[in-house]
Amino acid sequence: MKRFLVILFALFTSLAATAQTKKYTNHNELSVITYGPIFLESGFGLHTFHGLNLNEKFAIGLNTGLDRYPVNNNGAKWFLPLSAKVNYIAYPDRKRSFFAGVDLGYGFAFLNKTVQTNNLKSKYRGGVLFSPQLGWRFNFKNSQSYWSLATGYRYQQFKREDSYSAPSSNLPGRDYVNGLISNENRYHLHRFTLQVGLGF
Amino acid sequence: MYFMKKARLILFGSLFLLGCDKIEQKGQYLAQVPVFETMESIRAKANAISTPRTITQAGKIYIYQDYLFINEPNKGIHIYNNTDPSKPKAISFLNIPGNVDLAVQEGRLYADSFADLLTFDLADPTAPRLLARNENVFKTVLQKDYINNIPDVVVTGYRDSLVSYAYKNKYSPYEKKYLEYNESNSGVGQGGSMARFTLANKHLYAVDHSTLHLFNVQDSRNPVYVKDVKLGFGIETVFPYKNNLFIGSNTGMLIFDISTASEPTELSRYAHIRACDPVVVNDKYAFVTLRTGSACGGQQNLLEVVDIQDLKNPTLKYTYSLENPHGLALSDQTLYVCDGDYGFKSFDASDVSKIGDKLLENIKELKSMDVIAGSKSLLVTGSNGLYQYDYSNRTKLKELSVIPVIKSN
């Protein structure tokens, strides 16, 4: 986690250092986060990318926003994603162009409340985020702006840590259990995304 | 252009991708983990006679001549000289690991030791001598130790243990269930069996929770295993009467004809009752208790009187409400009922249609579980000990003695 923040900071400062010569770029997206093309138990994401064009085709920067994932039997979980992102545009000069992007970062889980009862304390911890996307961008007439349509894959990891101050007997179907001491659920969410965006 | 086509293909293809959630669960819990032992190891250290010891739990009680045999579940048998029921005297303790029941006939004591049937000579009841051991005849107690992969072991106890677990699940809303379930830690089994012994027609009938094990004891030095008869689950008690066996299960009462002792024949099943500690019988009626709050799953606290004059068609005659009835005994025209925490009750049963109206006595302070009408005394197992009463006056029991049961913590 610390290492990740150090890398992001280094990336950010190096971007800032080169910002004098490179052109700033921005891309904002609204995502439907679902398990597949049939939208069951879907969540959403709002993301904003701020970066620099390294050349005509490549841009690099930071992506952040807000994600909501419904998690089976465990309610909806909220994340604040912070990731490094690389964008590639195949034909920047054309009115319509294929583009690809990839995010690698961390989803912070502090928006999910710690559950505290007499005996149980459940804490959420965030985890690695990885999200490649493919799509088209369509330039507006006589403008640097464009809108985009993309699909992708989104991997978000997080975990819930339960600790019991006194042994608790609540593991269903296990009568011989005298007391639960600790429990950790590590979730690997593999989701499909559909994104619309605006950028310049 | 070629690249664009490829990109379209990838996008189109991605529509067929399906996501899922993979969940890794791990943790620790405190559990009572069984302690396993092989029968060989148990046999090697079995049946030493030792000096009398405190009873920490009273199981089956048996009266033989002037001696009292009190089973301590899974440990052995306490032997008392009961010549004077007002002063029972502890003589010795017979170590029999895994023992839950016993029966005595013609100077022979039959007792189970986990999977084995032991036969003792009672020529000197103070020091029974092992005559025979029928090995592995009660196979239902045999378990497998999955952790160490050892078959045919028995559970000799439980110990507190910290157990780690780890599971992997996979979830997708397109299939409304968990797709995989991998458990990396298991092997915690449940052990134990409650045998019920009875002797009739030179045969020993040993009933566990689902099976009747039949032994020919004509040669009392050497019981011969005859066969097993499957009874169905939830078997609780067995009561022999003349040429019939009345077997109480938690879903009904089974009646077997044992006039050919080696070939018990099922005559009928009296269903619709959930009987736990059920049956005493006379020529015309079976008296059955039902209770709630037990493992038998009963819904009512009742005494039922079942007409058994036609053994193939037992019919319910009368029903009486009780508080929490356990064991019962019949002596002449008096029915004794252990009503759990609600006392020990005696009823005049001369007219079965009026038992409920004819309470003879209720000893409220005696929290009772089981009762035997012996020749010299009435023995009642209570939560604090084994009580003996003079029951010559059936309207007023007279306490003779108490053998204390001191629970170990």
Coordinates of C-alpha atoms in Angstrom, one line a residue:
Chain A
M1 CA 0.0 0.0 0.0
K2 CA 2.7 2.5 1.0
R3 CA 4.8 1.4 -2.0
F4 CA 1.8 2.0 -4.2
L5 CA 1.3 5.6 -2.9
V6 CA 5.1 6.3 -3.3
I7 CA 4.9 5.1 -6.9
L8 CA 1.8 7.3 -7.6
F9 CA 3.4 10.3 -6.0
A10 CA 6.5 9.7 -8.1
L11 CA 4.4 9.4 -11.2
F12 CA 2.4 12.6 -10.3
T13 CA 5.6 14.6 -9.6
S14 CA 7.2 13.5 -12.8
L15 CA 4.0 14.4 -14.7
A16 CA 4.0 17.8 -13.1
A17 CA 7.6 18.2 -14.1
T18 CA 6.9 17.5 -17.7
A19 CA 3.6 19.4 -17.7
Q20 CA 5.4 22.4 -19.0
T21 CA 6.0 20.8 -22.3
K22 CA 3.2 18.3 -22.6
K23 CA -0.4 19.0 -23.2
Y24 CA -3.0 18.4 -20.5
T25 CA -5.8 15.9 -21.3
N26 CA -9.0 15.0 -19.4
H27 CA -11.5 12.2 -19.8
N28 CA -14.6 11.7 -17.6
E29 CA -16.6 8.5 -17.7
L30 CA -19.7 7.0 -16.3
S31 CA -19.6 3.2 -16.0
V32 CA -22.1 0.5 -15.5
I33 CA -20.3 -2.2 -13.5
T34 CA -22.0 -5.5 -14.0
Y35 CA -21.3 -9.2 -14.3
G36 CA -22.0 -9.4 -18.0
P37 CA -24.0 -7.9 -20.9
I38 CA -27.3 -8.8 -19.1
F39 CA -27.4 -6.2 -16.3
L40 CA -28.0 -8.2 -13.1
E41 CA -26.9 -6.9 -9.8
S42 CA -25.2 -3.9 -11.4
G43 CA -23.3 -1.1 -9.8
F44 CA -21.8 2.0 -11.3
G45 CA -18.6 4.1 -11.4
L46 CA -17.8 7.7 -11.9
H47 CA -14.2 8.3 -13.0
T48 CA -12.2 11.3 -13.9
F49 CA -8.8 11.0 -15.7
H50 CA -6.3 13.8 -15.6
G51 CA -3.1 13.3 -17.6
L52 CA -0.7 14.4 -20.2
N53 CA -0.3 13.5 -23.8
L54 CA 3.1 11.9 -24.2
N55 CA 2.7 12.0 -27.9
E56 CA -0.2 12.0 -30.4
K57 CA -1.3 8.5 -29.5
F58 CA -0.4 8.0 -25.8
A59 CA -1.5 9.7 -22.7
I60 CA -0.6 8.9 -19.1
G61 CA -2.1 10.2 -15.9
L62 CA -4.1 9.6 -12.8
N63 CA -7.7 8.3 -12.6
T64 CA -9.9 8.6 -9.6
G65 CA -13.6 8.8 -8.8
L66 CA -16.2 6.6 -7.0
D67 CA -17.3 3.0 -7.5
R68 CA -20.3 1.1 -6.2
Y69 CA -20.4 -2.7 -6.4
P70 CA -23.3 -4.8 -5.1
V71 CA -21.7 -7.8 -3.4
N72 CA -23.8 -10.9 -2.9
N73 CA -25.1 -11.4 0.6
N74 CA -23.0 -8.5 1.8
G75 CA -24.8 -5.3 0.6
A76 CA -23.3 -2.7 -1.7
K77 CA -19.7 -1.7 -1.2
W78 CA -18.2 1.7 -2.1
F79 CA -14.7 2.4 -3.2
L80 CA -12.6 5.4 -3.9
P81 CA -10.3 4.2 -6.8
L82 CA -7.0 5.8 -7.4
S83 CA -5.0 4.5 -10.3
A84 CA -2.4 5.2 -12.9
K85 CA -3.8 5.0 -16.3
V86 CA -2.4 4.8 -19.8
N87 CA -4.6 5.7 -22.8
Y88 CA -3.9 4.9 -26.4
I89 CA -5.7 6.4 -29.4
A90 CA -5.2 4.6 -32.7
Y91 CA -6.1 7.4 -35.1
P92 CA -6.1 10.8 -33.3
D93 CA -6.7 12.7 -36.5
R94 CA -9.8 11.0 -37.5
K95 CA -13.3 11.9 -36.5
R96 CA -13.8 8.4 -35.1
S97 CA -11.1 6.4 -33.6
F98 CA -10.5 3.2 -31.7
F99 CA -9.0 3.7 -28.2
A100 CA -7.7 1.5 -25.4
G101 CA -6.9 2.3 -21.8
V102 CA -5.6 0.4 -18.8
D103 CA -5.9 1.3 -15.1
L104 CA -3.7 -0.1 -12.4
G105 CA -4.2 1.1 -8.9
Y106 CA -5.9 0.7 -5.6
G107 CA -9.5 0.9 -4.5
F108 CA -9.9 2.5 -1.0
A109 CA -12.7 0.9 1.1
F110 CA -12.9 3.5 3.9
L111 CA -16.4 4.6 2.7
N112 CA -17.7 1.3 4.1
K113 CA -18.6 1.7 7.7
T114 CA -16.9 -0.5 10.3
V115 CA -19.6 -2.7 11.9
Q116 CA -19.3 -2.8 15.6
T117 CA -21.5 -4.9 17.9
N118 CA -20.9 -6.1 21.5
N119 CA -18.9 -9.0 20.3
L120 CA -18.0 -8.4 16.6
K121 CA -16.0 -5.8 14.8
S122 CA -16.0 -6.0 11.0
K123 CA -13.6 -3.8 9.1
Y124 CA -13.2 -3.3 5.4
R125 CA -9.9 -3.0 3.6
G126 CA -9.5 -2.0 0.0
G127 CA -7.4 -3.8 -2.6
V128 CA -5.8 -3.8 -6.0
L129 CA -7.7 -2.4 -8.9
F130 CA -7.1 -3.4 -12.5
S131 CA -9.3 -2.2 -15.4
P132 CA -8.5 -2.4 -19.1
Q133 CA -11.0 -1.0 -21.6
L134 CA -11.5 -0.9 -25.3
G135 CA -13.8 1.6 -27.2
W136 CA -14.3 4.3 -29.7
R137 CA -14.1 8.0 -29.3
F138 CA -16.0 10.4 -31.5
N139 CA -14.8 13.9 -32.0
F140 CA -17.2 16.8 -31.8
K141 CA -17.2 19.1 -34.9
N142 CA -14.7 21.9 -34.8
S143 CA -13.6 21.0 -31.3
Q144 CA -10.9 19.2 -29.4
S145 CA -13.6 17.6 -27.3
Y146 CA -14.9 14.1 -27.9
W147 CA -17.3 11.6 -26.4
S148 CA -16.5 7.9 -26.0
L149 CA -18.1 4.5 -25.7
A150 CA -16.2 1.6 -24.3
T151 CA -16.4 -1.8 -22.7
G152 CA -14.0 -3.4 -20.4
Y153 CA -13.1 -5.6 -17.5
R154 CA -12.8 -4.4 -13.9
Y155 CA -11.0 -6.3 -11.2
Q156 CA -11.4 -5.0 -7.6
Q157 CA -10.1 -6.7 -4.6
F158 CA -11.1 -6.0 -1.0
K159 CA -11.5 -7.8 2.3
R160 CA -13.7 -7.9 5.3
E161 CA -12.0 -8.7 8.6
D162 CA -14.2 -9.9 11.5
S163 CA -12.8 -10.2 14.9
Y164 CA -14.7 -11.4 18.0
S165 CA -13.9 -10.0 21.4
A166 CA -15.4 -13.2 22.9
P167 CA -15.8 -16.5 21.1
S168 CA -19.0 -16.4 19.2
S169 CA -21.0 -19.4 18.0
N170 CA -22.6 -18.3 14.9
L171 CA -21.2 -20.3 12.1
P172 CA -24.3 -21.8 10.5
G173 CA -24.6 -25.5 10.2
R174 CA -21.7 -26.3 12.5
D175 CA -23.1 -27.2 15.9
Y176 CA -19.8 -28.4 17.2
V177 CA -18.3 -24.9 16.9
N178 CA -17.9 -23.4 20.4
G179 CA -16.8 -20.0 19.3
L180 CA -15.6 -18.1 16.3
I181 CA -12.4 -16.2 16.9
S182 CA -11.7 -14.6 13.6
N183 CA -12.9 -14.6 10.1
E184 CA -11.6 -13.0 6.9
N185 CA -13.4 -12.8 3.6
R186 CA -11.2 -11.7 0.7
Y187 CA -13.3 -10.8 -2.3
H188 CA -12.0 -10.8 -5.9
L189 CA -14.6 -9.0 -8.0
H190 CA -14.3 -9.8 -11.7
R191 CA -16.8 -7.5 -13.4
F192 CA -17.7 -6.3 -16.9
T193 CA -18.0 -2.6 -17.6
L194 CA -19.8 -0.4 -20.1
Q195 CA -18.6 3.2 -20.2
V196 CA -19.7 6.5 -21.7
G197 CA -17.4 9.4 -21.4
L198 CA -16.5 13.0 -22.3
G199 CA -13.0 14.3 -22.8
F200 CA -10.8 16.9 -24.3
Chain B
M1 CA -8.6 -0.6 -41.5
Y2 CA -7.5 -4.1 -40.6
F3 CA -6.9 -2.9 -37.1
M4 CA -10.4 -1.4 -36.8
K5 CA -11.9 -4.6 -37.8
K6 CA -9.9 -6.4 -35.2
A7 CA -11.0 -3.9 -32.6
R8 CA -14.7 -4.4 -33.5
L9 CA -14.2 -8.1 -33.1
I10 CA -12.7 -7.7 -29.7
L11 CA -15.5 -5.4 -28.6
F12 CA -18.1 -7.7 -29.9
G13 CA -16.4 -10.7 -28.3
S14 CA -16.2 -8.9 -25.0
L15 CA -20.0 -8.9 -24.8
F16 CA -19.9 -12.6 -24.2
L17 CA -17.5 -12.3 -21.2
L18 CA -19.1 -13.1 -17.9
G19 CA -17.8 -11.8 -14.6
C20 CA -18.0 -13.4 -11.2
D21 CA -17.0 -12.9 -7.6
K22 CA -14.4 -15.2 -6.1
I23 CA -14.4 -15.2 -2.3
E24 CA -11.7 -16.7 -0.1
Q25 CA -12.8 -17.2 3.4
K26 CA -10.5 -18.1 6.3
G27 CA -10.5 -17.9 10.0
Q28 CA -10.3 -19.7 13.3
Y29 CA -12.8 -21.1 15.7
L30 CA -12.8 -22.9 19.0
A31 CA -14.3 -26.4 18.7
Q32 CA -14.6 -29.6 20.6
V33 CA -12.5 -31.9 18.5
P34 CA -12.9 -35.6 18.9
V35 CA -10.1 -37.6 20.4
F36 CA -9.8 -40.9 18.4
E37 CA -8.5 -44.2 19.5
T38 CA -8.2 -47.5 17.8
M39 CA -10.1 -50.5 19.2
E40 CA -6.8 -52.3 19.6
S41 CA -5.4 -49.7 21.9
I42 CA -8.7 -49.7 23.9
R43 CA -8.6 -53.5 24.2
A44 CA -5.0 -53.4 25.4
K45 CA -5.9 -51.4 28.5
A46 CA -9.4 -52.5 29.2
N47 CA -11.3 -54.0 32.1
A48 CA -9.2 -53.6 35.2
I49 CA -11.2 -53.7 38.4
S50 CA -10.5 -50.8 40.6
T51 CA -11.6 -49.4 44.0
P52 CA -14.9 -47.7 44.2
R53 CA -15.0 -44.2 42.9
T54 CA -17.5 -41.3 42.9
I55 CA -20.3 -41.5 40.4
T56 CA -20.1 -38.4 38.2
Q57 CA -22.9 -39.4 35.8
A58 CA -25.4 -42.2 36.2
G59 CA -26.5 -44.2 33.2
K60 CA -28.3 -47.5 33.1
I61 CA -29.0 -49.2 36.4
Y62 CA -29.3 -53.0 36.8
I63 CA -30.2 -55.0 39.8
Y64 CA -28.8 -58.5 40.1
Q65 CA -29.4 -60.5 43.3
D66 CA -28.3 -58.2 46.1
Y67 CA -26.1 -56.2 43.8
L68 CA -26.6 -53.0 42.1
F69 CA -24.8 -52.2 38.9
I70 CA -24.7 -48.5 37.9
N71 CA -23.3 -47.6 34.5
E72 CA -21.2 -44.5 34.2
P73 CA -21.5 -43.6 30.6
N74 CA -18.4 -44.4 28.5
K75 CA -16.4 -45.2 31.6
G76 CA -17.6 -48.4 33.2
I77 CA -19.8 -49.9 35.9
H78 CA -20.0 -49.1 39.6
I79 CA -20.9 -52.2 41.7
Y80 CA -22.8 -51.8 45.0
N81 CA -23.8 -54.3 47.6
N82 CA -27.5 -53.5 48.0
T83 CA -28.4 -56.2 50.5
D84 CA -29.8 -53.4 52.7
P85 CA -31.3 -50.8 50.3
S86 CA -31.1 -48.2 53.1
K87 CA -27.3 -48.7 53.2
P88 CA -26.0 -49.5 49.8
K89 CA -22.2 -50.2 49.9
A90 CA -19.8 -49.4 47.1
I91 CA -17.6 -52.4 46.4
S92 CA -15.7 -51.8 43.2
F93 CA -15.6 -50.1 39.8
L94 CA -15.3 -52.1 36.6
N95 CA -13.4 -50.1 34.0
I96 CA -15.0 -50.5 30.6
P97 CA -14.2 -47.7 28.2
G98 CA -17.1 -46.9 25.9
N99 CA -19.6 -48.7 28.0
V100 CA -23.2 -47.4 27.9
D101 CA -25.4 -50.4 28.7
L102 CA -25.4 -53.7 30.5
A103 CA -27.6 -56.7 31.0
V104 CA -27.3 -59.6 33.4
Q105 CA -28.6 -63.1 33.1
E106 CA -27.7 -66.4 34.8
G107 CA -24.5 -65.1 36.3
R108 CA -23.3 -63.4 33.2
L109 CA -22.9 -59.7 32.8
Y110 CA -23.1 -58.4 29.2
A111 CA -21.7 -55.0 28.5
D112 CA -20.6 -53.0 25.5
S113 CA -17.2 -51.4 25.1
F114 CA -17.4 -49.2 22.1
A115 CA -17.6 -51.7 19.2
D116 CA -17.1 -54.8 21.3
L117 CA -19.5 -56.9 23.4
L118 CA -17.9 -58.2 26.6
T119 CA -19.2 -61.1 28.7
F120 CA -18.2 -61.3 32.4
D121 CA -18.6 -64.1 34.9
L122 CA -20.5 -62.8 38.0
A123 CA -19.6 -65.8 40.2
D124 CA -18.1 -63.2 42.4
P125 CA -20.1 -60.1 41.7
T126 CA -17.6 -58.0 43.5
A127 CA -15.0 -58.8 40.9
P128 CA -16.4 -59.8 37.6
R129 CA -14.1 -61.8 35.4
L130 CA -13.9 -61.3 31.6
L131 CA -15.0 -64.5 29.8
A132 CA -15.4 -63.4 26.2
R133 CA -15.0 -60.5 23.9
N134 CA -17.0 -60.3 20.6
E135 CA -15.0 -57.8 18.6
N136 CA -16.4 -55.2 16.3
V137 CA -20.0 -56.3 16.6
F138 CA -21.4 -52.8 17.1
K139 CA -19.9 -51.3 14.0
T140 CA -22.0 -48.2 14.1
V141 CA -19.6 -46.6 16.7
L142 CA -16.7 -47.1 14.4
Q143 CA -15.6 -43.9 12.7
K144 CA -12.9 -42.7 10.4
D145 CA -10.2 -40.3 11.5
Y146 CA -10.1 -38.3 8.3
I147 CA -7.3 -36.0 9.4
N148 CA -4.9 -38.9 9.9
N149 CA -6.7 -41.2 7.5
I150 CA -7.1 -44.0 10.1
P151 CA -10.2 -46.2 9.6
D152 CA -12.2 -47.9 12.4
V153 CA -11.4 -45.7 15.3
V154 CA -13.8 -44.7 18.1
V155 CA -14.3 -41.3 19.8
T156 CA -13.0 -41.6 23.4
G157 CA -13.5 -37.9 24.3
Y158 CA -13.4 -34.4 23.1
R159 CA -10.9 -31.7 23.6
D160 CA -11.0 -27.9 23.1
S161 CA -9.1 -27.0 20.0
L162 CA -8.4 -24.0 17.9
V163 CA -9.4 -25.0 14.3
S164 CA -8.4 -23.1 11.2
Y165 CA -10.5 -23.2 8.2
A166 CA -10.3 -21.9 4.6
Y167 CA -13.0 -22.1 1.9
K168 CA -13.2 -20.8 -1.6
N169 CA -16.5 -19.8 -3.2
K170 CA -17.4 -18.4 -6.5
Y171 CA -20.6 -16.4 -7.2
S172 CA -22.4 -15.3 -10.3
P173 CA -25.9 -13.8 -10.5
Y174 CA -26.5 -15.8 -13.7
E175 CA -26.5 -18.9 -11.6
K176 CA -28.2 -18.2 -8.3
K177 CA -26.0 -20.3 -6.3
Y178 CA -22.4 -20.6 -5.3
L179 CA -20.6 -22.3 -8.2
E180 CA -17.8 -24.0 -6.3
Y181 CA -17.3 -25.0 -2.7
N182 CA -13.9 -26.1 -1.7
E183 CA -13.2 -26.8 1.9
S184 CA -9.6 -27.3 2.8
N185 CA -10.1 -28.4 6.4
S186 CA -12.6 -31.0 7.6
G187 CA -12.5 -34.2 9.5
V188 CA -14.3 -33.3 12.6
G189 CA -16.7 -36.2 13.2
Q190 CA -19.4 -36.8 15.6
G191 CA -19.2 -40.0 17.7
G192 CA -21.0 -42.0 20.2
S193 CA -23.9 -44.3 20.2
M194 CA -26.4 -45.2 22.8
A195 CA -26.9 -48.9 23.0
R196 CA -29.8 -50.4 24.7
F197 CA -29.5 -54.0 25.9
T198 CA -32.2 -56.4 26.8
L199 CA -32.2 -60.2 27.4
A200 CA -35.1 -62.4 26.4
N201 CA -35.4 -66.0 25.3
K202 CA -31.7 -66.8 25.6
H203 CA -30.9 -64.0 23.3
L204 CA -29.3 -60.6 23.8
Y205 CA -31.0 -57.8 21.9
A206 CA -28.7 -54.7 21.7
V207 CA -30.3 -51.8 20.0
D208 CA -28.4 -48.7 18.9
H209 CA -30.0 -45.7 17.2
S210 CA -30.9 -47.6 14.0
T211 CA -30.1 -51.3 14.3
L212 CA -31.0 -54.3 16.4
H213 CA -27.9 -56.4 17.0
L214 CA -28.9 -60.0 17.9
F215 CA -26.7 -62.4 19.9
N216 CA -27.4 -66.0 20.9
V217 CA -26.4 -66.4 24.6
Q218 CA -27.4 -70.0 25.1
D219 CA -23.8 -70.8 25.7
S220 CA -23.5 -67.9 28.2
R221 CA -19.7 -68.1 28.2
N222 CA -19.6 -67.4 24.5
P223 CA -22.2 -65.2 22.9
V224 CA -22.6 -65.8 19.2
Y225 CA -23.5 -62.9 17.0
V226 CA -26.5 -63.8 15.0
K227 CA -27.4 -60.9 12.8
D228 CA -28.4 -57.2 12.6
V229 CA -32.0 -56.1 12.0
K230 CA -32.4 -52.6 10.6
L231 CA -35.0 -50.6 12.4
G232 CA -34.9 -47.1 11.0
F233 CA -33.5 -44.1 12.8
G234 CA -34.2 -42.6 16.2
I235 CA -34.4 -45.8 18.2
E236 CA -34.4 -45.0 21.9
T237 CA -35.5 -47.8 24.2
V238 CA -36.3 -51.5 24.1
F239 CA -38.7 -53.2 26.5
P240 CA -39.2 -57.0 26.4
Y241 CA -42.6 -58.4 27.5
K242 CA -43.3 -62.1 27.2
N243 CA -42.7 -63.1 23.6
N244 CA -42.6 -59.5 22.3
L245 CA -40.1 -56.7 22.1
F246 CA -41.5 -53.1 22.3
I247 CA -39.0 -50.7 20.7
G248 CA -39.5 -47.0 21.2
S249 CA -38.2 -44.8 18.5
N250 CA -38.7 -41.1 18.2
T251 CA -41.3 -41.6 15.5
G252 CA -43.3 -44.4 17.0
M253 CA -43.3 -47.8 18.7
L254 CA -42.3 -51.0 17.0
I255 CA -43.6 -54.3 18.1
F256 CA -41.6 -57.5 17.3
D257 CA -42.5 -61.1 17.9
I258 CA -39.5 -62.9 19.4
S259 CA -41.2 -66.3 20.0
T260 CA -38.5 -67.5 17.6
A261 CA -35.8 -65.6 19.3
S262 CA -33.3 -65.7 16.5
E263 CA -35.8 -64.4 14.0
P264 CA -37.5 -61.3 15.4
T265 CA -40.5 -60.6 13.2
E266 CA -42.0 -57.1 13.0
L267 CA -45.7 -57.2 13.9
S268 CA -46.6 -53.6 13.8
R269 CA -45.4 -50.0 13.9
Y270 CA -47.5 -47.6 16.0
A271 CA -46.7 -44.3 14.4
H272 CA -47.8 -40.7 15.0
I273 CA -46.2 -40.6 18.4
R274 CA -42.8 -39.2 19.2
A275 CA -41.7 -41.3 22.1
C276 CA -38.5 -40.8 23.8
D277 CA -38.3 -42.9 26.9
P278 CA -41.2 -44.7 26.2
V279 CA -42.5 -48.0 27.0
V280 CA -43.7 -50.1 29.8
V281 CA -46.1 -52.8 29.1
N282 CA -48.6 -55.2 30.7
D283 CA -50.9 -57.7 29.1
K284 CA -53.3 -55.2 27.7
Y285 CA -51.6 -51.8 27.5
A286 CA -48.4 -50.1 26.6
F287 CA -47.7 -46.9 28.6
V288 CA -45.7 -44.4 26.5
T289 CA -44.3 -41.0 27.5
L290 CA -43.7 -38.2 25.1
R291 CA -41.8 -35.1 25.9
T292 CA -40.6 -31.8 24.4
G293 CA -37.2 -30.3 24.5
S294 CA -35.4 -33.5 23.9
A295 CA -33.3 -34.7 20.9
C296 CA -36.3 -36.8 20.0
G297 CA -38.2 -33.8 18.7
G298 CA -41.4 -34.2 20.6
Q299 CA -44.0 -31.5 20.6
Q300 CA -46.1 -32.5 23.6
N301 CA -45.6 -33.7 27.1
L302 CA -47.9 -36.6 27.4
L303 CA -48.6 -40.0 28.8
E304 CA -50.3 -42.2 26.3
V305 CA -52.0 -45.5 26.9
V306 CA -52.0 -47.7 23.9
D307 CA -54.2 -50.8 23.6
I308 CA -51.9 -53.7 22.5
Q309 CA -54.3 -56.6 22.9
D310 CA -54.1 -56.9 19.1
L311 CA -50.3 -56.6 18.7
K312 CA -50.7 -56.2 15.0
N313 CA -53.0 -53.2 15.4
P314 CA -52.0 -51.1 18.5
T315 CA -54.5 -48.3 19.1
L316 CA -54.3 -45.2 21.2
K317 CA -56.8 -45.3 24.1
Y318 CA -56.1 -42.5 26.5
T319 CA -53.9 -39.5 26.7
Y320 CA -52.9 -37.6 29.8
S321 CA -51.0 -34.3 30.1
L322 CA -47.7 -34.2 32.0
E323 CA -45.0 -31.7 32.5
N324 CA -41.8 -33.3 31.1
P325 CA -42.1 -37.0 31.4
H326 CA -39.0 -39.2 31.1
G327 CA -38.8 -42.8 32.4
L328 CA -41.6 -44.8 33.8
A329 CA -42.2 -48.1 35.6
L330 CA -45.2 -50.2 36.3
S331 CA -45.6 -52.2 39.5
D332 CA -48.9 -54.1 40.0
Q333 CA -51.4 -51.4 39.6
T334 CA -49.1 -48.4 40.2
L335 CA -47.5 -46.4 37.5
Y336 CA -44.5 -44.4 38.4
V337 CA -43.5 -41.5 36.1
C338 CA -40.3 -39.5 36.2
D339 CA -41.5 -36.0 35.3
G340 CA -38.1 -34.4 34.8
D341 CA -37.7 -31.1 36.7
Y342 CA -41.4 -31.3 37.8
G343 CA -40.9 -34.2 40.2
F344 CA -41.6 -37.9 40.6
K345 CA -45.2 -39.0 40.3
S346 CA -47.1 -42.1 41.1
F347 CA -50.5 -42.9 39.7
D348 CA -53.1 -45.6 40.3
A349 CA -53.3 -47.4 37.0
S350 CA -56.0 -49.9 37.9
D351 CA -58.4 -48.1 35.7
V352 CA -56.4 -46.9 32.6
S353 CA -59.3 -44.5 31.7
K354 CA -58.7 -42.5 34.9
I355 CA -55.0 -42.5 35.4
G356 CA -54.9 -38.7 35.2
D357 CA -57.4 -38.3 38.0
K358 CA -55.6 -40.7 40.3
L359 CA -52.3 -39.2 41.3
L360 CA -51.2 -41.0 44.4
E361 CA -48.1 -38.9 45.2
N362 CA -45.9 -36.2 43.7
I363 CA -42.4 -35.8 45.1
K364 CA -41.8 -32.3 43.6
E365 CA -38.2 -31.9 44.8
L366 CA -37.1 -35.1 43.2
K367 CA -35.9 -34.2 39.7
S368 CA -36.2 -37.6 38.2
M369 CA -35.1 -39.2 34.9
D370 CA -35.6 -43.0 35.2
V371 CA -37.1 -45.5 37.6
I372 CA -36.8 -49.2 38.2
A373 CA -39.2 -51.1 40.4
G374 CA -36.9 -53.6 42.1
S375 CA -37.8 -56.4 44.4
K376 CA -36.5 -54.7 47.5
S377 CA -36.8 -51.0 46.6
L378 CA -37.9 -48.5 44.0
L379 CA -34.8 -47.0 42.4
V380 CA -35.1 -43.5 40.9
T381 CA -32.3 -41.8 39.0
G382 CA -32.4 -38.1 39.9
S383 CA -30.1 -35.2 38.9
N384 CA -28.3 -35.4 42.2
G385 CA -28.1 -39.1 42.8
L386 CA -29.7 -42.5 42.8
Y387 CA -32.6 -42.6 45.3
Q388 CA -34.0 -45.8 46.8
Y389 CA -37.5 -45.9 48.2
D390 CA -39.5 -48.4 50.2
Y391 CA -42.7 -48.6 48.1
S392 CA -44.7 -51.1 50.1
N393 CA -47.1 -48.3 50.9
R394 CA -48.0 -47.1 47.4
T395 CA -49.5 -43.8 48.5
K396 CA -46.4 -42.8 50.5
L397 CA -42.9 -43.6 49.4
K398 CA -40.3 -43.8 52.1
E399 CA -36.8 -42.7 51.2
L400 CA -34.2 -45.3 52.2
S401 CA -31.0 -44.0 50.8
V402 CA -29.2 -41.8 48.2
I403 CA -26.1 -42.7 46.3
P404 CA -24.8 -39.3 45.3
V405 CA -23.9 -38.3 41.8
I406 CA -21.3 -35.6 41.9
K407 CA -20.9 -34.0 38.5
S408 CA -17.3 -33.3 37.5
N409 CA -16.7 -29.9 35.8

